[in-house]
PDB file of C-alpha atoms in Angstrom:
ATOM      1  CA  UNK A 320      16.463   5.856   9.686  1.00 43.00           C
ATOM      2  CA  UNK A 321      17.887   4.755   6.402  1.00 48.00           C
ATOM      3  CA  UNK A 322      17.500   6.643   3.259  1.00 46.00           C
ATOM      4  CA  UNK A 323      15.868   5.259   0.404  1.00 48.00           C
ATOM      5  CA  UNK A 324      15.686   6.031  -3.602  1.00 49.00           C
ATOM      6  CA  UNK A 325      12.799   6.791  -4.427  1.00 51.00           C
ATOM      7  CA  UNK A 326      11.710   3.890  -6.563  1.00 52.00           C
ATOM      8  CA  UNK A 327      13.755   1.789  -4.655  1.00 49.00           C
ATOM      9  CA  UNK A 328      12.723  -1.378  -2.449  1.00 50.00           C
ATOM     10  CA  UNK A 329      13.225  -0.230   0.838  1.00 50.00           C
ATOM     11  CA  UNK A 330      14.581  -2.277   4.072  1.00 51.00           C
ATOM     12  CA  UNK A 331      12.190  -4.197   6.306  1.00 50.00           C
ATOM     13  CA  UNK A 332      11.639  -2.389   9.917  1.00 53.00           C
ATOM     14  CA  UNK A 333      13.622  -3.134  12.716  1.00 50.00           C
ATOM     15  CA  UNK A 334      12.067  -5.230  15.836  1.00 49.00           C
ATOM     16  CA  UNK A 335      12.578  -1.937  17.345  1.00 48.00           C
ATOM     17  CA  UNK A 336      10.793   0.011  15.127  1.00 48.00           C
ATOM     18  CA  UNK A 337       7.610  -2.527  14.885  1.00 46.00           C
ATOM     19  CA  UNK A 338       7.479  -2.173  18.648  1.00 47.00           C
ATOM     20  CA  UNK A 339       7.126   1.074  18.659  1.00 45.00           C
ATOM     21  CA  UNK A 340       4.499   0.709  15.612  1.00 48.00           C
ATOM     22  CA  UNK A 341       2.500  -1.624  18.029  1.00 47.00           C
ATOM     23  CA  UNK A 342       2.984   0.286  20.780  1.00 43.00           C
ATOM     24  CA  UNK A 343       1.541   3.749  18.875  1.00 44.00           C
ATOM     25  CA  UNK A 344      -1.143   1.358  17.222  1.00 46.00           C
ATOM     26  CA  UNK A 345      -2.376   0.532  21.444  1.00 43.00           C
ATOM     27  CA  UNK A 346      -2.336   4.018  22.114  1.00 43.00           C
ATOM     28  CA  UNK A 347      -4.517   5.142  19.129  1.00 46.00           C
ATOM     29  CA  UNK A 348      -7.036   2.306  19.746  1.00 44.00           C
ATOM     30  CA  UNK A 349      -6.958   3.301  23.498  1.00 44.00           C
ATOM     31  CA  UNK A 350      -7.782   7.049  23.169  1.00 42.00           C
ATOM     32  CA  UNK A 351     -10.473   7.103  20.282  1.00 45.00           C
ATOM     33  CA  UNK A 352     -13.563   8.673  19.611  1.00 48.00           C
ATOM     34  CA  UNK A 353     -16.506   8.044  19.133  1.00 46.00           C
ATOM     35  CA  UNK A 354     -19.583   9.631  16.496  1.00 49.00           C
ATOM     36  CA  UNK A 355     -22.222   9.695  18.582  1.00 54.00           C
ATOM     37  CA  UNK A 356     -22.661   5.691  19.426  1.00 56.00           C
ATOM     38  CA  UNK A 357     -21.088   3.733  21.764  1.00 71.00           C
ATOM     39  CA  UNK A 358     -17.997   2.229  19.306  1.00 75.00           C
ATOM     40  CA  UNK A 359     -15.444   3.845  19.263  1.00 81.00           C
ATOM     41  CA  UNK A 360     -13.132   5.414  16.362  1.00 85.00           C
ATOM     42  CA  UNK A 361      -9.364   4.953  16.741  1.00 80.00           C
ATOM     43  CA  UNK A 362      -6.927   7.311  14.955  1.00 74.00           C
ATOM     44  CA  UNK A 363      -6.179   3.983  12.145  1.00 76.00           C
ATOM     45  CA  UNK A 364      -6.532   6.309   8.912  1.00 77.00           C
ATOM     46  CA  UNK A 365      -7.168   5.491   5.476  1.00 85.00           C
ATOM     47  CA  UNK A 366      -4.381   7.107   2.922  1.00 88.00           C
ATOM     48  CA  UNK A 367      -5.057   9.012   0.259  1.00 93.00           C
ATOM     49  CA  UNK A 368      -3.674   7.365  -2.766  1.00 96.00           C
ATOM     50  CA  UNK A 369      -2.924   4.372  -5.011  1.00 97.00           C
ATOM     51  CA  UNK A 370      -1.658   1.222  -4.543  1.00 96.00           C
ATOM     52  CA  UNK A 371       0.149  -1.432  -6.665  1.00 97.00           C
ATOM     53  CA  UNK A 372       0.907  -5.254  -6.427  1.00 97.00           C
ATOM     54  CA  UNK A 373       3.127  -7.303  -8.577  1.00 97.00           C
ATOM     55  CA  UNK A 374       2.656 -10.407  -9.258  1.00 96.00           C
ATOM     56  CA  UNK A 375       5.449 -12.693  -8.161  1.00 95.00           C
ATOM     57  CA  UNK A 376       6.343 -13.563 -12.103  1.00 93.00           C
ATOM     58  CA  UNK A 377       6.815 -10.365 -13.087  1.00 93.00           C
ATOM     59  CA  UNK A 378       8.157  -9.001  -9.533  1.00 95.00           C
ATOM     60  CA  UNK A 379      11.748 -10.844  -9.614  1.00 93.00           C
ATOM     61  CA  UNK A 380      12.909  -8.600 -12.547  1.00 95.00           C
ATOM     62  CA  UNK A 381      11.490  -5.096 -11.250  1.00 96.00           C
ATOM     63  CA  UNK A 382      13.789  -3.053  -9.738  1.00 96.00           C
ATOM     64  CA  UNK A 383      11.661  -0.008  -9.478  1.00 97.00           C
ATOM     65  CA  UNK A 384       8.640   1.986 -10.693  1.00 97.00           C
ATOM     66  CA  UNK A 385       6.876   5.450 -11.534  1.00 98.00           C
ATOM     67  CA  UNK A 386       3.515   6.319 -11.676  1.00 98.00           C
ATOM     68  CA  UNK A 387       1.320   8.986 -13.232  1.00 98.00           C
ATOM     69  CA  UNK A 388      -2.572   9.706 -12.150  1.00 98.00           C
ATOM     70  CA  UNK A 389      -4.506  11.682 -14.179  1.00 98.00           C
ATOM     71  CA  UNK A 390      -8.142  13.157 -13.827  1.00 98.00           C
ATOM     72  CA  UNK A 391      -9.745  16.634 -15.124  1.00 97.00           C
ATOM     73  CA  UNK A 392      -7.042  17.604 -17.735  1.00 96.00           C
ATOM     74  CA  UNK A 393      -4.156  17.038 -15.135  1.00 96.00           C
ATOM     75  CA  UNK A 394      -1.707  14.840 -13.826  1.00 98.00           C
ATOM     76  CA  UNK A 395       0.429  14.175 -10.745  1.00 98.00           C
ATOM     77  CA  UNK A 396       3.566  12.165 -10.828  1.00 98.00           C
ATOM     78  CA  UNK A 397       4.128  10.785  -6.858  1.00 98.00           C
ATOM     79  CA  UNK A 398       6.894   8.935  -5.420  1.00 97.00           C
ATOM     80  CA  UNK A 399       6.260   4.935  -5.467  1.00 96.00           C
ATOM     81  CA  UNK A 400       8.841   3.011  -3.433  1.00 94.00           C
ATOM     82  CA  UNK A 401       8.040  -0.976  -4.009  1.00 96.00           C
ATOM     83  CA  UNK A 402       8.661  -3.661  -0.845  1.00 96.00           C
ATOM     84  CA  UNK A 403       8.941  -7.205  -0.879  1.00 95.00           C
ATOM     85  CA  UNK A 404       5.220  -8.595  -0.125  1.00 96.00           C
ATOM     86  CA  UNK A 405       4.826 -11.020   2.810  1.00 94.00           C
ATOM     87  CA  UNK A 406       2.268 -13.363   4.482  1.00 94.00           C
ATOM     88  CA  UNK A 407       2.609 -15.321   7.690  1.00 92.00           C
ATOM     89  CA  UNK A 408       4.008 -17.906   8.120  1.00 89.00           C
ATOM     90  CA  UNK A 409       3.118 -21.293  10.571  1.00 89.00           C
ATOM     91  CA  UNK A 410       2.101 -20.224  13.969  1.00 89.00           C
ATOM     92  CA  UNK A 411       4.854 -21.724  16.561  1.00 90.00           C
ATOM     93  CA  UNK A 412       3.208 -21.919  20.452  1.00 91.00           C
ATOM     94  CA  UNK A 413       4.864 -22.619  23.237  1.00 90.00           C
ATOM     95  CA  UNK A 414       3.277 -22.554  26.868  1.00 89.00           C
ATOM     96  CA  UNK A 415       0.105 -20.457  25.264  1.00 88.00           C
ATOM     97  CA  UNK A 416       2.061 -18.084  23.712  1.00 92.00           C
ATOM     98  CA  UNK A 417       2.082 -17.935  19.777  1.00 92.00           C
ATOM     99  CA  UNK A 418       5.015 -16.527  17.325  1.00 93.00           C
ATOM    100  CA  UNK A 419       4.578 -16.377  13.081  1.00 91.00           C
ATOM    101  CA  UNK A 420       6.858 -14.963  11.232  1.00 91.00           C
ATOM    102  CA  UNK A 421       6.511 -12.990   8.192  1.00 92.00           C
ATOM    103  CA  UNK A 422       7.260 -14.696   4.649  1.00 92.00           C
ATOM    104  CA  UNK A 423       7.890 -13.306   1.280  1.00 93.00           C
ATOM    105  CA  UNK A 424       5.507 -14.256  -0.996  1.00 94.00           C
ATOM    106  CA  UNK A 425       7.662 -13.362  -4.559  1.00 95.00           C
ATOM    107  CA  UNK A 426       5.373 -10.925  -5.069  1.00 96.00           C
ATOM    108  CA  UNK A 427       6.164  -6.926  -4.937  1.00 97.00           C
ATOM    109  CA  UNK A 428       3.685  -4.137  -3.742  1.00 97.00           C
ATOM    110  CA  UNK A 429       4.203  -0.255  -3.076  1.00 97.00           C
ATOM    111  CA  UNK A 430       1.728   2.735  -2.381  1.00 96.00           C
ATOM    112  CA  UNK A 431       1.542   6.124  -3.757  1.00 97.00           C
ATOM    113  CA  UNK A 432       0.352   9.179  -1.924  1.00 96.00           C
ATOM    114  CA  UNK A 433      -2.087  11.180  -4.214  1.00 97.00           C
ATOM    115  CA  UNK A 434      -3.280  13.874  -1.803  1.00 91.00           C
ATOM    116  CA  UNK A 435      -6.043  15.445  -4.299  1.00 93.00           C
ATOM    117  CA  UNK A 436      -7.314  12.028  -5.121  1.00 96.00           C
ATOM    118  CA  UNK A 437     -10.625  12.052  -6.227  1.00 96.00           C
ATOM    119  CA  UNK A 438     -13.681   9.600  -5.780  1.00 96.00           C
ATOM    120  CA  UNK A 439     -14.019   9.281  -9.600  1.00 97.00           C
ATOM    121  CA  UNK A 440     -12.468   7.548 -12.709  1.00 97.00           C
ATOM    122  CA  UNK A 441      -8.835   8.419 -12.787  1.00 98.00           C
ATOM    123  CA  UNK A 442      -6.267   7.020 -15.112  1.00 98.00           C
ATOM    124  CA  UNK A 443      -2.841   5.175 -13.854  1.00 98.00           C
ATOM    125  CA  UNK A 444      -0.302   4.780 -15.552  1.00 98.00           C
ATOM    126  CA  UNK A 445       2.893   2.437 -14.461  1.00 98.00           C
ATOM    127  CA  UNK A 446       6.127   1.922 -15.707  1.00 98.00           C
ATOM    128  CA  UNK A 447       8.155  -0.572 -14.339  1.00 98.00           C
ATOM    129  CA  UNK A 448      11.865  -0.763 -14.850  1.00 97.00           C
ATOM    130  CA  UNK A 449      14.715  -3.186 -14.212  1.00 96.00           C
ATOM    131  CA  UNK A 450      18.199  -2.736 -12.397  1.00 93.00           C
ATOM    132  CA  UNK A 451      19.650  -1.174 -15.574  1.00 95.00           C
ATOM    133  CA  UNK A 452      16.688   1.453 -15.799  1.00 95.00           C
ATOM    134  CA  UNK A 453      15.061  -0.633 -18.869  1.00 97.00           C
ATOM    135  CA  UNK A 454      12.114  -0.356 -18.883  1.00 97.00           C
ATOM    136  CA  UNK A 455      10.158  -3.469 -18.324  1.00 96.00           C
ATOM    137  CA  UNK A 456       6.552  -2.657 -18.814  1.00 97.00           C
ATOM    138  CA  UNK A 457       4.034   1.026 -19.823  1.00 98.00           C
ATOM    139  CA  UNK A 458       0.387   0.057 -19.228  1.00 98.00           C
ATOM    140  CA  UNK A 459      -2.406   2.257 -18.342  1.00 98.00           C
ATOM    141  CA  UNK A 460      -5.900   1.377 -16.991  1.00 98.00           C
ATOM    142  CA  UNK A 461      -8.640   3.937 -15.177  1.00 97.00           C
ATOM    143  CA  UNK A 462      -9.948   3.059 -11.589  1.00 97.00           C
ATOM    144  CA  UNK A 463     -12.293   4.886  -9.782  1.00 96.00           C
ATOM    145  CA  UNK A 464     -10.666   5.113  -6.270  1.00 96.00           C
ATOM    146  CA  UNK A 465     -13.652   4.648  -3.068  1.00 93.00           C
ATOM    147  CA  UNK A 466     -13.480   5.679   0.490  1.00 91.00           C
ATOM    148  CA  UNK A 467     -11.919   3.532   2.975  1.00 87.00           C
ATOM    149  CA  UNK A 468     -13.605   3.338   6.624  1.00 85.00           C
ATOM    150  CA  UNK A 469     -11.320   1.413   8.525  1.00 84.00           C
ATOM    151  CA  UNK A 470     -12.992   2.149  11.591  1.00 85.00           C
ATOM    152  CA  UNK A 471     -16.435   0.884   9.835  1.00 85.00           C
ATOM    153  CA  UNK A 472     -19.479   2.843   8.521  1.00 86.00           C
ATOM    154  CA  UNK A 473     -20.174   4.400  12.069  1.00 87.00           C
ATOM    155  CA  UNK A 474     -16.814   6.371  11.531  1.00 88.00           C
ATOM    156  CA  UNK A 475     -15.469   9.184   9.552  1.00 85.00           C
ATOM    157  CA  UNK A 476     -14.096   8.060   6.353  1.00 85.00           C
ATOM    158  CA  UNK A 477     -10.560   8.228   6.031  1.00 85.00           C
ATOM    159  CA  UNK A 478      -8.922   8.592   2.377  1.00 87.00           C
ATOM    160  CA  UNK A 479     -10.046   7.920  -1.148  1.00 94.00           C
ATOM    161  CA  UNK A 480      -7.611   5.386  -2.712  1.00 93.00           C
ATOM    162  CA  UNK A 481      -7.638   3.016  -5.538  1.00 96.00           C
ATOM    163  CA  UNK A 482      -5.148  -0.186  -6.351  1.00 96.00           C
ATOM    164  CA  UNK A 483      -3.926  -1.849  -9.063  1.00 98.00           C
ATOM    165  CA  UNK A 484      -2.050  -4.470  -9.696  1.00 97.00           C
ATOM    166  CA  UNK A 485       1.095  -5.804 -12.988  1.00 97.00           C
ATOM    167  CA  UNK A 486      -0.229  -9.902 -13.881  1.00 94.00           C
ATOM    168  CA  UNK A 487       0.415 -11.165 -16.957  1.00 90.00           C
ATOM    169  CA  UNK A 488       2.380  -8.626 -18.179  1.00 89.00           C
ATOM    170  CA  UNK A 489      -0.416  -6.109 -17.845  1.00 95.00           C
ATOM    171  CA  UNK A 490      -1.518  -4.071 -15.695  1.00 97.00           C
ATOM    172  CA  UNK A 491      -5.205  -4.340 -14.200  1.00 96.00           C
ATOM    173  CA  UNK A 492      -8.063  -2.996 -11.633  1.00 91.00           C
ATOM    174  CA  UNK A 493      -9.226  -4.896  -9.232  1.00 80.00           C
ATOM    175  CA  UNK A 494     -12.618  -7.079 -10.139  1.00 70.00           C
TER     176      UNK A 494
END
């Protein structure tokens, strides 16, 4: 597996490892659970934490980022590691069978695990910095992260989490 600075954009998975990603993914929707109805609840999760997207005019120049969450009088600094976004791309078919490959968009995103994160106002506050550790951009802005059912509302919740995201030259919540 390759090592990565933290910070740093990281490498896109292998075939190999999206494979076994799909593969795990079958297994958890094969094996779940269910609350007392007849849908079931796979093991797909909800993270605790906070996400960030960079809009593609800002993204070319960031090299890499650090974050701060604050709520009650104290703070937590976690790791952020920022990855090229992508979207598909044109479905090719052949004989029934259909193939789309992922394409960046220019735009940069990233998630950081905040394992005490609460389901009220907190404060973020992101720095981004360039290749020679400049520092690009220090914004702040409070967001009151939610809980995420994945699995929908006849499922255990998973995590609390929040995102934000750096457009013009600022950084924002999410409408």
């Amino acid at each position: 597996m390759p090592v990565t600075t933290p910070g740093r954009l990281a490498p896109l998975p292998t075939r190999a490892g999206l494979a076994v990603a799909a593969l795990c993914a079958v297994v958890a929707c094969g094996n779940g659970s269910t609350t007392g109805t007849k849908e079931p609840c796979t093991l797909i999760g909800a993270p605790k934490g906070v996400s960030v997207t960079i809009a593609e005019r800002h993204a070319a120049d960031v090299s890499t980022a650090t974050m701060t969450v604050c709520w009650d009088g104290s703070c937590k600094e976690p790791d952020i590691r920022l990855h090229t976004s992508t979207s598909p791309g044109p479905a090719q078919c052949d004989d029934g069978v259909c193939v789309s490959r992922a394409s960046p968009t220019g735009d940069l995103n990233g998630f950081a695990d905040v394992e005490d994160l609460p389901t009220k106002p907190v404060e973020v506050r992101l720095v981004l910095f360039d290749t020679n550790g400049s520092e690009l951009m220090d914004d702040r802005v409070t967001v009151t992260p939610s809980m995420k059912r994945p699995n929908g509302d006849h499922c255990p919740p998973g995590g609390p989490n929040a995102g934000v995201s750096v457009e013009d030259g600022a950084l924002r919540k999410p409408d």
